[in-house]
Structures are given as structure tokens and as C-alpha cells.
Amino acid sequence: MKTTDAAPSAQDAATPGTASIATRSLKVAAGLFTVLIGLTLCTLIDGSELQAAEPIWSNQITPLSRRQGAEIRPVRLLYEVSWSKWLQAGTIRMNFDPQQGAAVQARAKTRSSGPVRAFWPYEGSTRTTISAKTLYPSRFEHTQREHDERAEYRATYRNDRMRVESSLTPTDGRDTEHETRVYELGQIRDILSTLLYLQQTELRDGKDIVLLVQPLDRLYLVTFEVVGSEARMVFDKTWKTKKLEIRIRKITDDFQLAPYTKMRRATIWLSDDDYRVPVEIQADLRIGFVSVRLASLDAPQRR
């Protein structure tokens, strides 16, 4: 499908073909948080133990440099996902809860909604335990259900080693498939710890931030280019924001970098305040234009 800037007509939106595109758009948009900014849900591959010499690109990864006065605050976020900013496709709820100890509990729930849900009933849930000091995850869990198909991912991170166990229960009555992948690499972040990193780090105009991101069981090298400050209207509120352009490269099984061709470009706007949360994400994909916009922010008192 050729991507245009025009919103679909009401007649188009009522057709299964257009709704199908919107459902695929939500699948990618769910990936913007529970699977990150423009990343589509990954397919299961053969389990293996992946060991290699330190890749050349590993020296590109940006170390954490906390901004002055940065504080991890409890926050509840609600996002609306839409196709071409017109057809509502789903919602994403996200919580960040700093604990009294040295951990942050982060959760996200994604759900298709509206006319899209009739064609693609999707629900996804992500839970991550993150070190408040390093902002690296120690444990990651993700479950998703499409129609009657269920997929689960559980990852642990220890001593520069990530182990992720996957299971897929098909809808056709076949046995559940189990896979395990082990990456002997450090500096791996899941989606929610990546967002926490962007919240806590210094964002200087013109700076590139390069992170090694694990959406589910695959790795990507993601670059966030800090474009600058911008006033951004989201629904009925104008936010002071930091604008970041996003570039994604896949990491192959032999640890080489490869283009990510499912996304033409993506942009994220982070609120330029104490919370530094995404207020909008736009992704221009091969299947169409997807936007994720902040509908509400709730900041409960610390426990």
C-alpha cells in the first residue's frame, strides 16, 4: 500500500481491508511501547546460545549520563493509538513505580479497541523489573494474545548475559512451541527500561543516543537523535517537548547490523518537564501512518 498523508474516508474505514491495515498498524504501535517505536512483533526462531566476540558496533552504545535533578517518579500513563490520526485502533496503559529498595517496577498493557477489535482482538501485557541505579532490567515478562493464539516471553539479565524463553500456543490445536535464546552481551535494555533511560538521561540538542534494545527475543540497535525543543499540541494540551528522531537497525544472528525496512521514519516527543514522558510518537511504516498520543497522566504520591 502506498502511504499518503490523507486520512481514510468513513467508507474506507468500514471495509475489512482498511480495518485490516489499521489492525496491523496497532500491532506495530503496540510495538512502539511494549515492543518499541516502530518495531513489529518479532516471530519465534530456533533456540540457540549466541556467543561471539564483542561486536564492533558495541562501542557506539551511549553510557548513562543522568540529567541534573533527575528523579524517578511514580506515574500512570494512558495512550491512544490511531491510524492516520483518524481511526482509533487501541490503547496503551503504562505504569512506573519506584520501590523503596533499589528497583523500579514498570508495566504496560496494550489492547485493540473500536472497529479494529472486531477484526483483530489483541491484548498484550508487559512487566519489567529495572535497577534504579543502572536503569538496566533484571527481569522482563511479556504475554500477548491474538484471537486464540497466545505467546509468552520471559527474559532474565545477569552478568552481561540475557536469557529469553519463548512459548507459542497456536490456534489450530498443535502443541505449544518452546524456544530459548541466550545472548552473551551486556547493555541490553527492554522497551520500558529504554523509556526510563530517556527520562533520566541528559538530552542535549544535536546529540545521538544509541541503545541496544530487546523488544521480545530479538536485538536492535536504536539511535535517538535529539533534534531540539518544540511546543507540541496533543489533544487539547500544548506541551513543551524534546523532539527525537529514531533510526533502527536490526542485529543479525551473526551480530552484524542490517537495515530495518518496515519503518521509513519515526519521531518521539518527550515532555520537557520533571516527568519526561512520551507525549506523542509518530511512525511512517510500509503499511501506513501510526500515531500514539498521551491521553492522560496521573502522578500518585510515593508509597
mmCIF file of N, CA and C in Angstrom, residues 67-145:
data_model
loop_
_atom_site.group_PDB
_atom_site.id
_atom_site.type_symbol
_atom_site.label_atom_id
_atom_site.label_comp_id
_atom_site.label_asym_id
_atom_site.label_seq_id
_atom_site.Cartn_x
_atom_site.Cartn_y
_atom_site.Cartn_z
ATOM 1 N N ARG A 67 20.621 13.475 33.893
ATOM 2 C CA ARG A 67 20.454 14.926 33.859
ATOM 3 C C ARG A 67 20.364 15.463 35.291
ATOM 4 N N GLN A 68 20.688 16.724 35.447
ATOM 5 C CA GLN A 68 20.688 17.348 36.766
ATOM 6 C C GLN A 68 19.277 17.342 37.339
ATOM 7 N N GLY A 69 19.150 16.888 38.568
ATOM 8 C CA GLY A 69 17.853 16.869 39.235
ATOM 9 C C GLY A 69 16.945 15.733 38.820
ATOM 10 N N ALA A 70 17.465 14.783 38.026
ATOM 11 C CA ALA A 70 16.632 13.670 37.565
ATOM 12 C C ALA A 70 16.158 12.839 38.750
ATOM 13 N N GLU A 71 14.887 12.476 38.732
ATOM 14 C CA GLU A 71 14.292 11.672 39.788
ATOM 15 C C GLU A 71 13.275 10.734 39.160
ATOM 16 N N ILE A 72 13.284 9.486 39.599
ATOM 17 C CA ILE A 72 12.312 8.517 39.093
ATOM 18 C C ILE A 72 11.025 8.699 39.879
ATOM 19 N N ARG A 73 9.989 9.160 39.218
ATOM 20 C CA ARG A 73 8.724 9.481 39.869
ATOM 21 C C ARG A 73 7.661 8.449 39.513
ATOM 22 N N PRO A 74 6.771 8.121 40.453
ATOM 23 C CA PRO A 74 5.656 7.236 40.104
ATOM 24 C C PRO A 74 4.718 7.939 39.125
ATOM 25 N N VAL A 75 4.294 7.238 38.098
ATOM 26 C CA VAL A 75 3.449 7.863 37.088
ATOM 27 C C VAL A 75 2.576 6.805 36.425
ATOM 28 N N ARG A 76 1.345 7.193 36.066
ATOM 29 C CA ARG A 76 0.405 6.349 35.335
ATOM 30 C C ARG A 76 0.076 7.059 34.029
ATOM 31 N N LEU A 77 0.208 6.351 32.931
ATOM 32 C CA LEU A 77 0.036 6.971 31.617
ATOM 33 C C LEU A 77 -0.987 6.201 30.795
ATOM 34 N N LEU A 78 -1.802 6.919 30.040
ATOM 35 C CA LEU A 78 -2.765 6.314 29.114
ATOM 36 C C LEU A 78 -2.527 6.907 27.731
ATOM 37 N N TYR A 79 -2.342 6.027 26.740
ATOM 38 C CA TYR A 79 -2.104 6.453 25.367
ATOM 39 C C TYR A 79 -3.199 5.927 24.447
ATOM 40 N N GLU A 80 -3.528 6.716 23.447
ATOM 41 C CA GLU A 80 -4.433 6.282 22.392
ATOM 42 C C GLU A 80 -3.629 6.052 21.117
ATOM 43 N N VAL A 81 -3.873 4.907 20.487
ATOM 44 C CA VAL A 81 -3.190 4.536 19.250
ATOM 45 C C VAL A 81 -4.168 4.720 18.096
ATOM 46 N N SER A 82 -3.713 5.358 17.042
ATOM 47 C CA SER A 82 -4.605 5.573 15.892
ATOM 48 C C SER A 82 -3.840 5.393 14.596
ATOM 49 N N TRP A 83 -4.599 5.145 13.556
ATOM 50 C CA TRP A 83 -4.054 5.038 12.207
ATOM 51 C C TRP A 83 -4.415 6.317 11.468
ATOM 52 N N SER A 84 -3.411 6.999 10.930
ATOM 53 C CA SER A 84 -3.582 8.276 10.230
ATOM 54 C C SER A 84 -4.254 9.332 11.111
ATOM 55 N N LYS A 85 -4.103 9.208 12.450
ATOM 56 C CA LYS A 85 -4.675 10.143 13.412
ATOM 57 C C LYS A 85 -6.195 10.211 13.321
ATOM 58 N N TRP A 86 -6.801 9.260 12.666
ATOM 59 C CA TRP A 86 -8.241 9.341 12.434
ATOM 60 C C TRP A 86 -8.962 8.131 12.987
ATOM 61 N N LEU A 87 -8.483 6.946 12.669
ATOM 62 C CA LEU A 87 -9.161 5.723 13.079
ATOM 63 C C LEU A 87 -8.516 5.194 14.356
ATOM 64 N N GLN A 88 -9.279 5.244 15.461
ATOM 65 C CA GLN A 88 -8.739 4.740 16.719
ATOM 66 C C GLN A 88 -8.538 3.241 16.619
ATOM 67 N N ALA A 89 -7.363 2.789 17.031
ATOM 68 C CA ALA A 89 -7.025 1.376 16.886
ATOM 69 C C ALA A 89 -6.821 0.682 18.225
ATOM 70 N N GLY A 90 -6.477 1.432 19.287
ATOM 71 C CA GLY A 90 -6.242 0.755 20.557
ATOM 72 C C GLY A 90 -5.750 1.706 21.621
ATOM 73 N N THR A 91 -5.418 1.136 22.774
ATOM 74 C CA THR A 91 -4.918 1.903 23.905
ATOM 75 C C THR A 91 -3.690 1.218 24.498
ATOM 76 N N ILE A 92 -2.848 2.014 25.136
ATOM 77 C CA ILE A 92 -1.699 1.511 25.882
ATOM 78 C C ILE A 92 -1.710 2.178 27.252
ATOM 79 N N ARG A 93 -1.705 1.385 28.306
ATOM 80 C CA ARG A 93 -1.604 1.883 29.675
ATOM 81 C C ARG A 93 -0.227 1.516 30.212
ATOM 82 N N MET A 94 0.406 2.456 30.872
ATOM 83 C CA MET A 94 1.764 2.241 31.341
ATOM 84 C C MET A 94 1.941 2.808 32.744
ATOM 85 N N ASN A 95 2.618 2.051 33.610
ATOM 86 C CA ASN A 95 2.898 2.474 34.978
ATOM 87 C C ASN A 95 4.384 2.352 35.266
ATOM 88 N N PHE A 96 4.935 3.343 35.973
ATOM 89 C CA PHE A 96 6.291 3.260 36.515
ATOM 90 C C PHE A 96 6.182 3.474 38.021
ATOM 91 N N ASP A 97 6.630 2.475 38.794
ATOM 92 C CA ASP A 97 6.501 2.513 40.246
ATOM 93 C C ASP A 97 7.857 2.295 40.908
ATOM 94 N N PRO A 98 8.556 3.364 41.317
ATOM 95 C CA PRO A 98 9.804 3.184 42.069
ATOM 96 C C PRO A 98 9.503 2.584 43.440
ATOM 97 N N GLN A 99 10.253 1.558 43.812
ATOM 98 C CA GLN A 99 10.062 0.875 45.078
ATOM 99 C C GLN A 99 10.985 1.470 46.136
ATOM 100 N N GLN A 100 10.753 1.095 47.393
ATOM 101 C CA GLN A 100 11.593 1.608 48.471
ATOM 102 C C GLN A 100 13.020 1.076 48.376
ATOM 103 N N GLY A 101 13.181 -0.097 47.764
ATOM 104 C CA GLY A 101 14.513 -0.654 47.587
ATOM 105 C C GLY A 101 15.229 -0.031 46.404
ATOM 106 N N ALA A 102 15.941 -0.842 45.629
ATOM 107 C CA ALA A 102 16.743 -0.331 44.515
ATOM 108 C C ALA A 102 16.119 -0.682 43.170
ATOM 109 N N ALA A 103 14.801 -0.941 43.146
ATOM 110 C CA ALA A 103 14.172 -1.391 41.907
ATOM 111 C C ALA A 103 13.020 -0.484 41.513
ATOM 112 N N VAL A 104 12.713 -0.497 40.220
ATOM 113 C CA VAL A 104 11.543 0.171 39.661
ATOM 114 C C VAL A 104 10.691 -0.897 38.987
ATOM 115 N N GLN A 105 9.426 -0.964 39.339
ATOM 116 C CA GLN A 105 8.502 -1.875 38.678
ATOM 117 C C GLN A 105 7.791 -1.101 37.566
ATOM 118 N N ALA A 106 7.885 -1.616 36.342
ATOM 119 C CA ALA A 106 7.252 -0.958 35.196
ATOM 120 C C ALA A 106 6.321 -1.947 34.509
ATOM 121 N N ARG A 107 5.149 -1.469 34.102
ATOM 122 C CA ARG A 107 4.165 -2.333 33.453
ATOM 123 C C ARG A 107 3.525 -1.599 32.281
ATOM 124 N N ALA A 108 3.113 -2.366 31.283
ATOM 125 C CA ALA A 108 2.380 -1.804 30.154
ATOM 126 C C ALA A 108 1.322 -2.803 29.704
ATOM 127 N N LYS A 109 0.148 -2.297 29.352
ATOM 128 C CA LYS A 109 -0.925 -3.134 28.820
ATOM 129 C C LYS A 109 -1.439 -2.503 27.536
ATOM 130 N N THR A 110 -1.534 -3.319 26.495
ATOM 131 C CA THR A 110 -1.975 -2.862 25.180
ATOM 132 C C THR A 110 -3.234 -3.623 24.784
ATOM 133 N N ARG A 111 -4.187 -2.911 24.187
ATOM 134 C CA ARG A 111 -5.450 -3.550 23.822
ATOM 135 C C ARG A 111 -6.004 -2.907 22.564
ATOM 136 N N SER A 112 -6.416 -3.713 21.605
ATOM 137 C CA SER A 112 -7.097 -3.156 20.441
ATOM 138 C C SER A 112 -8.490 -2.708 20.859
ATOM 139 N N SER A 113 -9.047 -1.735 20.127
ATOM 140 C CA SER A 113 -10.346 -1.186 20.501
ATOM 141 C C SER A 113 -11.072 -0.684 19.265
ATOM 142 N N GLY A 114 -12.334 -0.284 19.485
ATOM 143 C CA GLY A 114 -13.125 0.258 18.395
ATOM 144 C C GLY A 114 -13.378 -0.761 17.298
ATOM 145 N N PRO A 115 -13.559 -0.290 16.050
ATOM 146 C CA PRO A 115 -13.822 -1.216 14.944
ATOM 147 C C PRO A 115 -12.674 -2.175 14.675
ATOM 148 N N VAL A 116 -11.469 -1.772 15.063
ATOM 149 C CA VAL A 116 -10.308 -2.629 14.856
ATOM 150 C C VAL A 116 -10.449 -3.937 15.633
ATOM 151 N N ARG A 117 -11.004 -3.856 16.847
ATOM 152 C CA ARG A 117 -11.079 -5.044 17.700
ATOM 153 C C ARG A 117 -11.958 -6.140 17.093
ATOM 154 N N ALA A 118 -12.926 -5.743 16.281
ATOM 155 C CA ALA A 118 -13.782 -6.737 15.639
ATOM 156 C C ALA A 118 -12.995 -7.621 14.684
ATOM 157 N N PHE A 119 -11.956 -7.065 14.059
ATOM 158 C CA PHE A 119 -11.152 -7.825 13.117
ATOM 159 C C PHE A 119 -9.887 -8.388 13.765
ATOM 160 N N TRP A 120 -9.398 -7.717 14.808
ATOM 161 C CA TRP A 120 -8.154 -8.153 15.441
ATOM 162 C C TRP A 120 -8.234 -7.969 16.947
ATOM 163 N N PRO A 121 -8.809 -8.926 17.664
ATOM 164 C CA PRO A 121 -8.846 -8.836 19.127
ATOM 165 C C PRO A 121 -7.471 -9.144 19.712
ATOM 166 N N TYR A 122 -6.779 -8.096 20.107
ATOM 167 C CA TYR A 122 -5.411 -8.237 20.607
ATOM 168 C C TYR A 122 -5.322 -7.701 22.023
ATOM 169 N N GLU A 123 -4.580 -8.398 22.885
ATOM 170 C CA GLU A 123 -4.256 -7.913 24.215
ATOM 171 C C GLU A 123 -2.816 -8.293 24.532
ATOM 172 N N GLY A 124 -2.079 -7.356 25.079
ATOM 173 C CA GLY A 124 -0.689 -7.609 25.442
ATOM 174 C C GLY A 124 -0.380 -7.024 26.813
ATOM 175 N N SER A 125 0.487 -7.704 27.557
ATOM 176 C CA SER A 125 0.858 -7.250 28.891
ATOM 177 C C SER A 125 2.359 -7.415 29.077
ATOM 178 N N THR A 126 3.026 -6.364 29.566
ATOM 179 C CA THR A 126 4.472 -6.378 29.774
ATOM 180 C C THR A 126 4.784 -5.960 31.203
ATOM 181 N N ARG A 127 5.726 -6.659 31.819
ATOM 182 C CA ARG A 127 6.171 -6.326 33.175
ATOM 183 C C ARG A 127 7.686 -6.399 33.219
ATOM 184 N N THR A 128 8.314 -5.380 33.807
ATOM 185 C CA THR A 128 9.771 -5.325 33.878
ATOM 186 C C THR A 128 10.211 -4.865 35.265
ATOM 187 N N THR A 129 11.258 -5.488 35.782
ATOM 188 C CA THR A 129 11.920 -5.020 36.988
ATOM 189 C C THR A 129 13.230 -4.360 36.574
ATOM 190 N N ILE A 130 13.430 -3.097 36.973
ATOM 191 C CA ILE A 130 14.546 -2.285 36.493
ATOM 192 C C ILE A 130 15.367 -1.793 37.686
ATOM 193 N N SER A 131 16.675 -1.825 37.548
ATOM 194 C CA SER A 131 17.549 -1.282 38.583
ATOM 195 C C SER A 131 17.448 0.243 38.588
ATOM 196 N N ALA A 132 17.164 0.819 39.750
ATOM 197 C CA ALA A 132 17.065 2.275 39.844
ATOM 198 C C ALA A 132 18.423 2.940 39.655
ATOM 199 N N LYS A 133 19.504 2.215 39.892
ATOM 200 C CA LYS A 133 20.849 2.773 39.786
ATOM 201 C C LYS A 133 21.344 2.760 38.336
ATOM 202 N N THR A 134 21.279 1.599 37.693
ATOM 203 C CA THR A 134 21.835 1.463 36.342
ATOM 204 C C THR A 134 20.795 1.653 35.249
ATOM 205 N N LEU A 135 19.508 1.519 35.596
ATOM 206 C CA LEU A 135 18.382 1.555 34.662
ATOM 207 C C LEU A 135 18.398 0.372 33.695
ATOM 208 N N TYR A 136 19.128 -0.686 34.028
ATOM 209 C CA TYR A 136 19.075 -1.922 33.257
ATOM 210 C C TYR A 136 18.009 -2.840 33.843
ATOM 211 N N PRO A 137 17.342 -3.630 33.010
ATOM 212 C CA PRO A 137 16.346 -4.567 33.534
ATOM 213 C C PRO A 137 17.023 -5.776 34.160
ATOM 214 N N SER A 138 16.346 -6.376 35.133
ATOM 215 C CA SER A 138 16.805 -7.647 35.691
ATOM 216 C C SER A 138 15.865 -8.781 35.306
ATOM 217 N N ARG A 139 14.611 -8.437 35.013
ATOM 218 C CA ARG A 139 13.642 -9.436 34.599
ATOM 219 C C ARG A 139 12.584 -8.779 33.722
ATOM 220 N N PHE A 140 12.175 -9.501 32.684
ATOM 221 C CA PHE A 140 11.199 -8.990 31.720
ATOM 222 C C PHE A 140 10.205 -10.103 31.403
ATOM 223 N N GLU A 141 8.915 -9.765 31.392
ATOM 224 C CA GLU A 141 7.874 -10.725 31.023
ATOM 225 C C GLU A 141 6.896 -10.054 30.072
ATOM 226 N N HIS A 142 6.541 -10.752 29.020
ATOM 227 C CA HIS A 142 5.554 -10.230 28.073
ATOM 228 C C HIS A 142 4.638 -11.355 27.627
ATOM 229 N N THR A 143 3.332 -11.092 27.668
ATOM 230 C CA THR A 143 2.324 -12.039 27.198
ATOM 231 C C THR A 143 1.418 -11.327 26.213
ATOM 232 N N GLN A 144 1.100 -11.986 25.119
ATOM 233 C CA GLN A 144 0.185 -11.393 24.146
ATOM 234 C C GLN A 144 -0.769 -12.464 23.622
ATOM 235 N N ARG A 145 -1.970 -12.023 23.309
ATOM 236 C CA ARG A 145 -2.991 -12.923 22.770
ATOM 237 C C ARG A 145 -3.623 -12.275 21.545
#
